[in-house]
Tab-separated table of C-alpha atoms in Angstrom:
chain	number	residue	atom	x	y	z
A	211	UNK	CA	174.921	105.642	141.917
A	212	UNK	CA	178.076	106.580	139.984
A	213	UNK	CA	179.247	102.956	140.117
A	214	UNK	CA	175.971	101.725	138.563
A	215	UNK	CA	176.252	104.309	135.808
A	216	UNK	CA	179.865	103.254	135.144
A	217	UNK	CA	178.705	99.669	134.588
A	218	UNK	CA	175.515	100.575	132.737
A	219	UNK	CA	176.922	103.079	130.225
A	220	UNK	CA	179.267	100.623	128.400
A	221	UNK	CA	176.449	98.089	128.205
A	222	UNK	CA	174.126	100.730	126.767
A	223	UNK	CA	176.810	101.705	124.235
A	224	UNK	CA	177.170	98.091	123.035
A	225	UNK	CA	173.373	97.697	122.829
A	226	UNK	CA	173.074	100.970	120.912
A	227	UNK	CA	175.813	99.954	118.417
A	228	UNK	CA	174.223	96.553	117.823
A	229	UNK	CA	170.821	98.159	117.350
A	230	UNK	CA	172.219	100.584	114.758
A	231	UNK	CA	173.982	97.717	112.946
A	232	UNK	CA	170.756	95.697	112.867
A	233	UNK	CA	168.833	98.672	111.538
A	234	UNK	CA	171.481	99.320	108.883
A	235	UNK	CA	171.730	95.689	107.741
A	236	UNK	CA	169.952	94.608	104.594
A	237	UNK	CA	166.712	92.617	104.806
A	238	UNK	CA	168.550	89.375	103.909
A	239	UNK	CA	170.978	89.632	106.811
A	240	UNK	CA	174.650	90.361	107.238
A	241	UNK	CA	177.576	87.955	106.984
A	242	UNK	CA	180.946	87.940	108.686
A	243	UNK	CA	183.459	87.259	105.908
A	244	UNK	CA	187.204	87.405	105.289
A	245	UNK	CA	188.488	89.541	102.411
A	246	UNK	CA	191.697	88.221	100.861
A	247	UNK	CA	194.347	90.605	99.549
A	248	UNK	CA	195.959	89.053	96.480
A	249	UNK	CA	198.904	91.466	96.599
A	250	UNK	CA	199.608	91.161	100.345
A	251	UNK	CA	198.450	87.528	100.760
A	252	UNK	CA	196.488	88.402	103.925
A	253	UNK	CA	192.877	88.069	105.132
A	254	UNK	CA	190.907	90.925	106.725
A	255	UNK	CA	187.596	90.416	108.572
A	256	UNK	CA	184.616	92.334	107.212
A	257	UNK	CA	180.811	92.478	107.299
A	258	UNK	CA	178.764	92.118	104.126
A	259	UNK	CA	175.042	92.490	103.469
A	260	UNK	CA	173.510	89.508	101.657
A	261	UNK	CA	171.955	90.110	98.243
A	262	UNK	CA	169.283	87.841	96.769
A	263	UNK	CA	169.902	87.022	93.114
A	264	UNK	CA	167.578	85.932	90.294
A	265	UNK	CA	168.077	85.152	86.618
A	266	UNK	CA	165.073	85.441	84.324
A	267	UNK	CA	162.816	85.180	87.369
A	268	UNK	CA	164.443	82.084	88.934
A	269	UNK	CA	166.499	82.181	92.107
A	270	UNK	CA	170.280	81.906	91.619
A	271	UNK	CA	172.214	80.603	94.621
A	272	UNK	CA	175.688	79.299	95.426
A	273	UNK	CA	177.586	78.195	98.514
A	274	UNK	CA	178.746	81.802	98.970
A	275	UNK	CA	175.916	84.296	98.429
A	276	UNK	CA	176.000	87.544	96.503
A	277	UNK	CA	176.899	90.411	98.809
A	278	UNK	CA	177.523	94.142	98.984
A	279	UNK	CA	181.101	95.369	99.361
A	280	UNK	CA	182.233	98.931	98.794
A	281	UNK	CA	178.745	99.904	97.703
A	282	UNK	CA	178.745	97.348	94.875
A	283	UNK	CA	177.168	93.912	94.550
A	284	UNK	CA	179.736	91.136	94.214
A	285	UNK	CA	178.844	87.634	93.032
A	286	UNK	CA	180.815	84.376	92.712
A	287	UNK	CA	182.246	84.438	89.192
A	288	UNK	CA	181.538	80.746	88.511
A	289	UNK	CA	177.921	81.143	89.620
A	290	UNK	CA	177.086	84.052	87.343
A	291	UNK	CA	179.382	82.887	84.514
A	292	UNK	CA	177.830	79.441	84.252
A	293	UNK	CA	174.321	80.884	84.621
A	294	UNK	CA	174.961	83.227	81.682
A	295	UNK	CA	176.509	80.312	79.748
A	296	UNK	CA	179.923	81.898	79.282
A	297	UNK	CA	183.354	80.347	79.682
A	298	UNK	CA	185.221	81.219	82.888
A	299	UNK	CA	188.985	80.700	83.092
A	300	UNK	CA	191.424	81.335	85.936
A	301	UNK	CA	195.131	82.244	85.551
A	302	UNK	CA	196.777	81.394	88.868
A	303	UNK	CA	200.109	83.092	88.230
A	304	UNK	CA	198.624	86.533	87.528
A	305	UNK	CA	195.376	86.414	89.501
A	306	UNK	CA	193.338	86.952	86.337
A	307	UNK	CA	189.734	85.951	85.742
A	308	UNK	CA	188.811	85.600	82.068
A	309	UNK	CA	185.209	85.468	80.860
A	310	UNK	CA	184.213	85.005	77.248
A	311	UNK	CA	180.987	84.291	75.389
A	312	UNK	CA	182.815	83.661	72.127
A	313	UNK	CA	182.366	87.276	71.037
A	314	UNK	CA	183.431	89.455	73.956
A	315	UNK	CA	186.331	88.810	76.311
A	316	UNK	CA	186.612	90.322	79.795
A	317	UNK	CA	189.816	90.091	81.834
A	318	UNK	CA	189.631	91.078	85.502
A	319	UNK	CA	192.617	91.001	87.841
A	320	UNK	CA	192.224	90.455	91.570
A	321	UNK	CA	192.430	93.711	93.553
A	322	UNK	CA	192.689	95.801	90.354
A	323	UNK	CA	190.199	98.615	89.689
A	324	UNK	CA	190.695	98.258	85.917
A	325	UNK	CA	189.447	95.502	83.626
A	326	UNK	CA	190.248	94.709	80.012
A	327	UNK	CA	187.209	94.477	77.739
A	328	UNK	CA	188.175	93.134	74.328
A	329	UNK	CA	191.687	94.391	75.024
A	330	UNK	CA	190.597	97.917	76.050
A	331	UNK	CA	191.395	99.072	79.651
A	332	UNK	CA	188.079	99.878	81.358
A	333	UNK	CA	187.708	101.287	84.898
A	334	UNK	CA	185.430	99.334	87.229
A	335	UNK	CA	182.495	101.267	88.780
A	336	UNK	CA	183.496	102.942	92.050
A	337	UNK	CA	186.864	101.206	91.724
A	338	UNK	CA	185.516	98.014	93.336
A	339	UNK	CA	187.690	95.163	92.019
A	340	UNK	CA	187.304	91.436	91.720
A	341	UNK	CA	188.396	89.887	95.015
A	342	UNK	CA	188.519	86.632	96.924
A	343	UNK	CA	186.032	86.280	99.789
A	344	UNK	CA	186.186	83.512	102.384
A	345	UNK	CA	182.913	82.416	103.995
A	346	UNK	CA	181.659	79.178	105.497
A	347	UNK	CA	184.914	77.341	104.801
A	348	UNK	CA	184.933	78.259	101.092
A	349	UNK	CA	187.097	80.768	99.226
A	350	UNK	CA	185.299	82.204	96.206
A	351	UNK	CA	186.386	84.715	93.577
A	352	UNK	CA	183.797	87.493	93.554
A	353	UNK	CA	183.273	89.922	90.669
A	354	UNK	CA	181.176	93.101	90.285
A	355	UNK	CA	177.755	91.885	89.192
A	356	UNK	CA	176.478	94.812	87.136
A	357	UNK	CA	179.750	95.422	85.280
A	358	UNK	CA	180.296	91.800	84.279
A	359	UNK	CA	176.651	91.080	83.474
A	360	UNK	CA	176.102	94.143	81.327
A	361	UNK	CA	179.352	93.591	79.447
A	362	UNK	CA	178.020	90.125	78.597
A	363	UNK	CA	174.679	91.475	77.391
A	364	UNK	CA	172.520	90.880	80.488
A	365	UNK	CA	170.300	93.523	82.116
A	366	UNK	CA	170.465	94.119	85.875
A	367	UNK	CA	167.703	95.742	87.932
A	368	UNK	CA	167.799	96.373	91.669
A	369	UNK	CA	164.958	96.010	94.198
A	370	UNK	CA	165.971	98.029	97.254
A	371	UNK	CA	163.119	96.804	99.435
A	372	UNK	CA	164.112	93.141	99.139
A	373	UNK	CA	167.805	93.704	98.432
A	374	UNK	CA	167.486	91.651	95.267
A	375	UNK	CA	169.417	91.923	92.014
A	376	UNK	CA	167.368	90.702	89.052
A	377	UNK	CA	169.257	89.554	85.954
A	378	UNK	CA	167.544	89.302	82.600
A	379	UNK	CA	169.402	87.642	79.751
A	380	UNK	CA	168.617	86.090	76.394
A	381	UNK	CA	170.441	82.807	76.939
A	382	UNK	CA	171.648	80.929	73.875
A	383	UNK	CA	169.858	77.696	73.119
A	384	UNK	CA	171.718	74.850	71.492
A	385	UNK	CA	170.456	74.503	67.955
A	386	UNK	CA	169.438	71.012	66.811
A	387	UNK	CA	171.936	69.403	64.494
A	388	UNK	CA	170.445	68.113	61.244
A	389	UNK	CA	171.877	66.595	58.113
A	390	UNK	CA	170.542	69.386	55.865
A	391	UNK	CA	169.872	73.095	56.364
A	392	UNK	CA	166.414	73.936	57.684
A	393	UNK	CA	164.332	76.339	55.591
A	394	UNK	CA	164.157	78.860	58.416
A	395	UNK	CA	167.924	79.345	58.512
A	396	UNK	CA	169.614	82.133	56.552
A	397	UNK	CA	170.622	81.373	53.011
A	398	UNK	CA	173.941	79.666	52.345
A	399	UNK	CA	176.713	81.496	50.497
A	400	UNK	CA	176.665	81.781	46.740
A	401	UNK	CA	176.888	78.569	44.754
A	402	UNK	CA	180.538	79.180	43.857
A	403	UNK	CA	181.535	79.755	47.513
A	404	UNK	CA	183.586	77.345	49.654
A	405	UNK	CA	181.885	74.003	50.284
A	406	UNK	CA	182.152	71.150	52.753
A	407	UNK	CA	181.589	68.344	50.315
A	408	UNK	CA	181.410	65.020	52.137
A	409	UNK	CA	182.217	62.581	54.927
A	410	UNK	CA	184.006	59.240	54.781
A	411	UNK	CA	184.782	56.777	57.572
A	412	UNK	CA	187.392	54.058	57.224
A	413	UNK	CA	189.616	52.191	59.707
A	414	UNK	CA	188.913	54.600	62.542
A	415	UNK	CA	189.578	57.739	60.479
A	416	UNK	CA	186.874	60.318	59.698
A	417	UNK	CA	187.634	62.484	56.671
A	418	UNK	CA	185.638	65.712	56.305
A	419	UNK	CA	186.237	66.805	52.723
A	420	UNK	CA	186.240	70.437	51.594
A	421	UNK	CA	186.980	72.103	48.269
A	422	UNK	CA	189.144	74.781	49.923
A	423	UNK	CA	191.670	75.345	52.679
A	424	UNK	CA	189.248	75.469	55.624
A	425	UNK	CA	189.140	78.165	58.273
A	426	UNK	CA	188.184	75.975	61.225
A	427	UNK	CA	187.271	76.483	64.856
A	428	UNK	CA	187.531	73.321	66.976
A	429	UNK	CA	185.737	73.317	70.338
A	430	UNK	CA	185.854	70.590	72.993
A	431	UNK	CA	182.344	70.510	74.527
A	432	UNK	CA	182.986	67.635	76.928
A	433	UNK	CA	180.751	64.877	75.598
A	434	UNK	CA	181.150	66.054	71.997
A	435	UNK	CA	183.491	68.027	69.763
A	436	UNK	CA	182.352	70.764	67.372
A	437	UNK	CA	184.334	71.446	64.199
A	438	UNK	CA	183.132	74.680	62.605
A	439	UNK	CA	183.985	75.578	58.996
A	440	UNK	CA	183.675	79.363	58.721
A	441	UNK	CA	182.316	81.061	55.604
A	442	UNK	CA	181.411	77.691	54.098
A	443	UNK	CA	178.281	75.833	53.024
A	444	UNK	CA	177.287	72.179	52.735
A	445	UNK	CA	177.696	70.815	49.226
A	446	UNK	CA	174.604	69.749	47.291
A	447	UNK	CA	175.501	66.043	47.493
A	448	UNK	CA	176.488	66.149	51.157
A	449	UNK	CA	174.967	63.456	53.378
A	450	UNK	CA	175.537	62.191	56.905
A	451	UNK	CA	177.142	58.816	57.616
A	452	UNK	CA	177.095	56.197	60.354
A	453	UNK	CA	180.242	55.342	62.295
A	454	UNK	CA	181.069	52.279	64.345
A	455	UNK	CA	183.753	53.126	66.849
A	456	UNK	CA	184.551	52.621	70.547
A	457	UNK	CA	185.243	56.370	70.703
A	458	UNK	CA	182.460	57.949	68.611
A	459	UNK	CA	178.729	57.275	68.680
A	460	UNK	CA	177.747	59.561	65.843
A	461	UNK	CA	178.586	62.386	63.456
A	462	UNK	CA	176.080	65.199	62.899
A	463	UNK	CA	176.186	68.153	60.517
A	464	UNK	CA	174.298	71.417	60.221
A	465	UNK	CA	174.326	74.613	58.190
A	466	UNK	CA	174.230	77.828	60.211
A	467	UNK	CA	173.804	81.330	58.902
A	468	UNK	CA	175.111	84.777	59.700
A	469	UNK	CA	175.413	85.460	63.409
A	470	UNK	CA	176.530	81.978	64.452
A	471	UNK	CA	180.058	83.432	64.355
A	472	UNK	CA	180.460	87.215	64.227
A	473	UNK	CA	183.088	87.016	61.470
A	474	UNK	CA	181.382	84.367	59.338
A	475	UNK	CA	178.581	84.844	56.802
A	476	UNK	CA	177.702	81.166	57.204
A	477	UNK	CA	179.111	78.220	59.117
A	478	UNK	CA	179.065	74.461	58.648
A	479	UNK	CA	179.196	72.695	62.014
A	480	UNK	CA	180.235	69.047	62.244
A	481	UNK	CA	179.579	67.537	65.675
A	482	UNK	CA	181.377	64.400	66.849
A	483	UNK	CA	179.459	62.651	69.652
A	484	UNK	CA	181.917	60.951	72.008
A	485	UNK	CA	181.305	57.491	73.433
A	486	UNK	CA	181.143	57.051	77.212
A	487	UNK	CA	184.627	57.348	78.683
A	488	UNK	CA	186.146	58.826	75.516
A	489	UNK	CA	187.708	62.296	75.483
A	490	UNK	CA	188.727	64.633	72.695
A	491	UNK	CA	192.198	65.079	74.167
A	492	UNK	CA	192.840	61.380	74.725
A	493	UNK	CA	191.111	59.654	71.811
A	494	UNK	CA	191.042	62.064	68.865
A	495	UNK	CA	193.753	63.643	66.754
A	496	UNK	CA	192.339	66.415	64.554
A	497	UNK	CA	194.357	67.796	61.650
A	498	UNK	CA	193.394	70.487	59.131
A	499	UNK	CA	194.808	70.445	55.605
A	500	UNK	CA	194.102	71.786	52.119
A	501	UNK	CA	191.353	69.234	51.454
A	502	UNK	CA	189.447	69.512	54.737
A	503	UNK	CA	189.843	67.984	58.193
A	504	UNK	CA	190.945	64.501	59.241
A	505	UNK	CA	189.885	63.047	62.610
A	506	UNK	CA	191.884	59.998	63.682
A	507	UNK	CA	190.479	57.951	66.567
A	508	UNK	CA	192.827	55.953	68.792
A	509	UNK	CA	193.217	54.598	72.319
A	510	UNK	CA	194.284	57.153	74.877
A	511	UNK	CA	198.062	57.103	75.317
A	512	UNK	CA	199.196	55.718	78.659
A	513	UNK	CA	200.274	58.622	80.821
A	514	UNK	CA	202.220	56.538	83.324
A	515	UNK	CA	205.553	55.873	81.646
A	516	UNK	CA	207.795	52.887	81.940
A	517	UNK	CA	210.820	54.944	82.916
A	518	UNK	CA	214.450	54.058	82.314
A	519	UNK	CA	216.142	51.931	84.947
A	520	UNK	CA	217.288	54.931	86.980
A	521	UNK	CA	215.728	58.293	86.016
A	522	UNK	CA	217.904	60.032	88.609
A	523	UNK	CA	220.779	59.579	86.168
A	524	UNK	CA	219.173	62.227	83.918
A	525	UNK	CA	219.073	65.985	84.405
A	526	UNK	CA	216.454	67.861	82.382
A	527	UNK	CA	216.378	71.650	82.068
A	528	UNK	CA	212.912	73.152	81.551
A	529	UNK	CA	213.023	76.676	80.141
A	530	UNK	CA	209.857	78.812	80.510
A	531	UNK	CA	210.108	81.426	77.760
A	532	UNK	CA	210.330	85.177	78.437
A	533	UNK	CA	209.640	86.587	81.924
A	534	UNK	CA	209.921	89.859	83.821
A	535	UNK	CA	209.907	92.836	81.447
A	536	UNK	CA	210.045	90.436	78.512
A	537	UNK	CA	206.374	89.477	78.328
A	538	UNK	CA	206.540	87.757	74.938
A	539	UNK	CA	203.363	87.840	72.888
A	540	UNK	CA	200.371	89.573	74.488
A	541	UNK	CA	196.801	89.155	73.225
A	542	UNK	CA	193.421	89.871	74.822
A	543	UNK	CA	195.121	90.825	78.090
A	544	UNK	CA	197.023	87.526	78.365
A	545	UNK	CA	200.845	87.494	78.346
A	546	UNK	CA	202.859	84.663	76.879
A	547	UNK	CA	205.319	84.617	79.785
A	548	UNK	CA	202.503	83.538	82.138
A	549	UNK	CA	201.414	80.667	79.881
A	550	UNK	CA	205.019	79.523	79.472
A	551	UNK	CA	205.663	79.491	83.210
A	552	UNK	CA	202.389	77.770	84.121
A	553	UNK	CA	203.005	74.891	81.688
A	554	UNK	CA	206.681	74.620	82.665
A	555	UNK	CA	205.905	74.325	86.374
A	556	UNK	CA	203.425	71.534	85.656
A	557	UNK	CA	205.934	69.781	83.390
A	558	UNK	CA	208.671	70.017	86.015
A	559	UNK	CA	206.356	68.529	88.659
A	560	UNK	CA	205.477	65.550	86.421
A	561	UNK	CA	209.120	64.801	85.621
A	562	UNK	CA	210.130	65.123	89.267
A	563	UNK	CA	207.372	62.681	90.217
A	564	UNK	CA	208.900	60.233	87.710
A	565	UNK	CA	212.246	60.613	89.490
A	566	UNK	CA	214.184	62.840	87.061
A	567	UNK	CA	216.474	65.656	88.156
A	568	UNK	CA	214.802	68.865	86.938
A	569	UNK	CA	216.198	72.398	86.713
A	570	UNK	CA	214.061	75.418	85.774
A	571	UNK	CA	215.744	78.405	84.139
A	572	UNK	CA	213.155	80.491	85.973
A	573	UNK	CA	210.453	79.579	88.474
A	574	UNK	CA	209.024	83.085	88.902
A	575	UNK	CA	208.237	86.167	86.809
A	576	UNK	CA	211.854	87.243	86.209
A	577	UNK	CA	213.823	88.042	83.066
A	578	UNK	CA	216.654	85.634	82.222
A	579	UNK	CA	218.826	86.280	79.170
A	580	UNK	CA	218.843	83.783	76.326
A	581	UNK	CA	222.572	83.097	76.621
A	582	UNK	CA	222.285	82.822	80.402
A	583	UNK	CA	219.646	80.113	79.977
A	584	UNK	CA	221.980	78.087	77.773
A	585	UNK	CA	224.940	78.686	80.114
A	586	UNK	CA	222.905	77.456	83.096
A	587	UNK	CA	222.052	74.223	81.276
A	588	UNK	CA	225.665	73.724	80.144
A	589	UNK	CA	227.042	74.350	83.628
A	590	UNK	CA	224.607	71.800	85.075
A	591	UNK	CA	225.743	69.162	82.582
A	592	UNK	CA	222.116	68.571	81.657
A	593	UNK	CA	221.051	65.731	79.381
A	594	UNK	CA	218.090	67.523	77.780
A	595	UNK	CA	216.916	71.119	77.364
A	596	UNK	CA	213.217	71.827	76.649
A	597	UNK	CA	212.054	75.409	76.111
A	598	UNK	CA	208.310	76.184	76.408
A	599	UNK	CA	206.716	79.010	74.398
A	600	UNK	CA	203.411	80.086	72.843
A	601	UNK	CA	203.120	81.153	69.216
A	602	UNK	CA	201.549	84.101	67.381
A	603	UNK	CA	200.605	84.837	63.768
A	604	UNK	CA	199.259	88.388	63.682
A	605	UNK	CA	198.131	88.223	60.052
A	606	UNK	CA	196.616	84.725	60.300
A	607	UNK	CA	194.277	84.551	63.308
A	608	UNK	CA	192.871	81.311	61.884
A	609	UNK	CA	196.147	79.475	62.568
A	610	UNK	CA	196.061	76.857	65.333
A	611	UNK	CA	198.384	74.073	66.355
A	612	UNK	CA	201.688	72.972	67.846
A	613	UNK	CA	205.229	73.112	66.433
A	614	UNK	CA	208.370	71.662	67.984
A	615	UNK	CA	211.728	73.114	66.879
A	616	UNK	CA	215.264	71.698	66.918
A	617	UNK	CA	218.612	73.084	65.760
A	618	UNK	CA	219.451	72.174	62.129
A	619	UNK	CA	222.823	70.754	63.213
A	620	UNK	CA	221.322	68.300	65.724
A	621	UNK	CA	219.986	64.922	64.619
A	622	UNK	CA	219.317	64.073	68.270
A	623	UNK	CA	217.305	67.288	68.512
A	624	UNK	CA	215.174	66.201	65.571
A	625	UNK	CA	214.488	62.842	67.228
A	626	UNK	CA	213.568	64.521	70.524
A	627	UNK	CA	211.329	67.023	68.719
A	628	UNK	CA	209.379	64.237	67.009
A	629	UNK	CA	209.237	62.178	70.207
A	630	UNK	CA	207.549	65.149	71.935
A	631	UNK	CA	205.382	66.351	69.036
A	632	UNK	CA	203.521	63.064	68.515
A	633	UNK	CA	202.156	62.382	72.033
A	634	UNK	CA	201.710	66.107	72.700
A	635	UNK	CA	199.278	66.455	69.785
A	636	UNK	CA	197.547	63.168	70.659
A	637	UNK	CA	196.957	64.073	74.302
A	638	UNK	CA	195.839	67.665	73.657
A	639	UNK	CA	193.954	67.009	70.416
A	640	UNK	CA	195.701	70.067	68.956
A	641	UNK	CA	196.485	70.527	65.272
A	642	UNK	CA	199.833	68.830	64.516
A	643	UNK	CA	201.940	71.319	62.544
A	644	UNK	CA	205.015	69.103	62.691
A	645	UNK	CA	208.652	69.669	63.621
A	646	UNK	CA	210.917	72.346	62.147
A	647	UNK	CA	214.579	73.347	62.443
A	648	UNK	CA	215.533	76.844	63.614
A	649	UNK	CA	218.685	78.679	64.681
A	650	UNK	CA	217.302	79.864	68.035
A	651	UNK	CA	219.911	80.938	70.613
A	652	UNK	CA	218.759	78.427	73.227
A	653	UNK	CA	219.014	75.615	70.671
A	654	UNK	CA	222.346	76.736	69.190
A	655	UNK	CA	224.201	77.542	72.415
A	656	UNK	CA	223.174	74.523	74.486
A	657	UNK	CA	225.613	71.626	74.457
A	658	UNK	CA	222.981	68.946	75.053
A	659	UNK	CA	220.011	67.758	73.001
A	660	UNK	CA	217.578	70.711	72.935
A	661	UNK	CA	214.127	71.555	71.563
A	662	UNK	CA	211.689	74.473	71.710
A	663	UNK	CA	207.951	73.744	71.870
A	664	UNK	CA	205.444	76.299	70.543
A	665	UNK	CA	202.348	75.126	72.403
A	666	UNK	CA	199.720	77.000	70.370
A	667	UNK	CA	198.761	80.288	68.723
A	668	UNK	CA	197.731	83.119	71.050
A	669	UNK	CA	196.435	84.997	68.003
A	670	UNK	CA	193.695	82.385	67.597
A	671	UNK	CA	190.971	83.160	70.125
A	672	UNK	CA	189.866	79.548	70.662
A	673	UNK	CA	193.410	78.288	71.113
A	674	UNK	CA	194.239	81.151	73.480
A	675	UNK	CA	191.289	80.160	75.637
A	676	UNK	CA	192.667	76.631	75.824
A	677	UNK	CA	196.192	77.826	76.607
A	678	UNK	CA	195.048	79.744	79.696
A	679	UNK	CA	192.932	76.838	80.953
A	680	UNK	CA	194.557	74.960	83.833
A	681	UNK	CA	193.325	71.550	82.651
A	682	UNK	CA	194.622	72.069	79.120
A	683	UNK	CA	197.987	73.267	80.445
A	684	UNK	CA	198.203	69.993	82.383
A	685	UNK	CA	197.530	68.045	79.168
A	686	UNK	CA	200.313	69.959	77.397
A	687	UNK	CA	202.687	69.162	80.261
A	688	UNK	CA	201.700	65.488	80.144
A	689	UNK	CA	202.282	65.333	76.401
A	690	UNK	CA	205.753	66.893	76.626
A	691	UNK	CA	206.670	64.637	79.566
A	692	UNK	CA	205.502	61.574	77.663
A	693	UNK	CA	207.718	62.538	74.726
A	694	UNK	CA	210.762	63.136	76.930
A	695	UNK	CA	210.407	59.729	78.552
A	696	UNK	CA	209.846	58.023	75.182
A	697	UNK	CA	213.016	59.644	73.852
A	698	UNK	CA	215.129	58.619	76.848
A	699	UNK	CA	213.791	55.066	76.700
A	700	UNK	CA	214.707	54.775	73.017
A	701	UNK	CA	218.146	56.218	73.723
A	702	UNK	CA	218.900	53.465	76.257
C-alpha cells in the first residue's frame, strides 16, 4: 500500500500543478518563450499568456503574438508601430527603439525601466521594459502596449473575459495633392508672407523657386519624395508642370494649413513621384539655397568601384568621433558617439571587402584622446585618415546637410574632401553644404591626407531620424567609401 502511494503521490502532484496552470492561463492559451537579456546576452525560458489585439475593431496579428509579461501586455514594436503609422527605428549599438509620429519622439532602451518621451525621462508602468522575446524561430522586440500607444495618441481598453486589448486611434489619412489650395483648407498666410513662386524643368533639373530662404523638411517616402516649405504659401501665379524623366513621373503641389506641421502656420508640399526602380538616395540630389530648392536627377552612382591595382598597398584609418564618457552631441535621447561608431563600422567593412587595410581608432564605446587618434594613424604609416562625426546647430534647427572638412595647409586634404563630398551627397540625397577648412586636432596632427566628415545635423529632427536609421547609415558609408576609392584612383 505504501509503495502504491509513493508512486501515486508524485503523479497526483504533477497533475495538480498542470491543472492549476491550465486554470490560471488566459483564454487564448499560454506560450513557451525565451526572454533575452540585452545586458547579459542570455536567454531565459518563460511562459506567457497570449493577448488578442485589435485596432479600430480589426484584428491585429504578427508572427509573434501580443503577450503578458510582468503583469503588462507586450507587443511587437514593428506590428504596433506600423499599424499606428509611426516611424520605428532601431539603434543596434545601444539597444534603443525609437518611435516618432513627426511630433512626439519616444526612445526605449532594452531592459531599461525608463523611457525618454520628447527628451524627458519617464518611468515605464510597473517597471516592465522593452525586451526581446524569442518564439517560433523568430526574435522580436516587444514594447509595453499601453505606454507606447497612449504616448502616440491611441486609446487602449482591456477585455478581461477574452484577454483582448482594443486599440482606438485616429489614423492620419494621406491628403490628396492638388495644384491649388482647396477651399476647405485653412487660409494661407498674409499676402506679404513667404511664397513658393514657381516650378521649372530643364535638362533633368527641377527648380522650385521661392522669394525667401526656405525652411524645408525633406522626407523620403519610398516611391515619392516630399519637400515641405514651412510657413510659406503658393504664389498667385503658381502652376504645376509636366516632367519627362527616367527618374520622375510627376511633380505635385499642395497648400496645407496649420496643423500639418506643429511649428508651421501653413506649409507648401511639393511631391516628386519616382519612376519604377528610381530612388531618392540614388537618383536625386536636393539642394536648398536662397532662391528655393533645386532637384537634380541623375543615374545612380555605381557602388562597386574599380579599385586600384592592389588595394592592399593602402592603409586607411577610420576614426569614429567621441566615445566613452565623451558622448558628443546628444539630442532626443540619441548620442552622437553611437551614430559615429555605427557608420564607421559599416565604412570599415565596405573598405575591407574592397581589399584595403583598415584600422579603426575605436571599435567599441571607449574614449580615445584626439592626439592619441592622430598618433595611432602616424604610427601605422597610414595613407588616409577619415574621421566620422555628426553635426549640431542649436540655434538653427532648420539646418540640414553634410560638410567635409580638411586642414587649411593640405591641398591633398581638399581634394580628398571634395572626392568624398560629391558621391556622399549623391548617394544619400542629403543637402550638399560643401567642403570647408578647419584646424581640427585630428586634421592638424596627422601626417597623412586627412578629412573629417560631418554626416548631418542632429539638431534637425528629420535628419536625426535618418542618421539613426540603419539603411541610411549604410548609404553614408557607401558614399564615403566611393569617395575614398575615387581619390585613390585619381592619385595613381
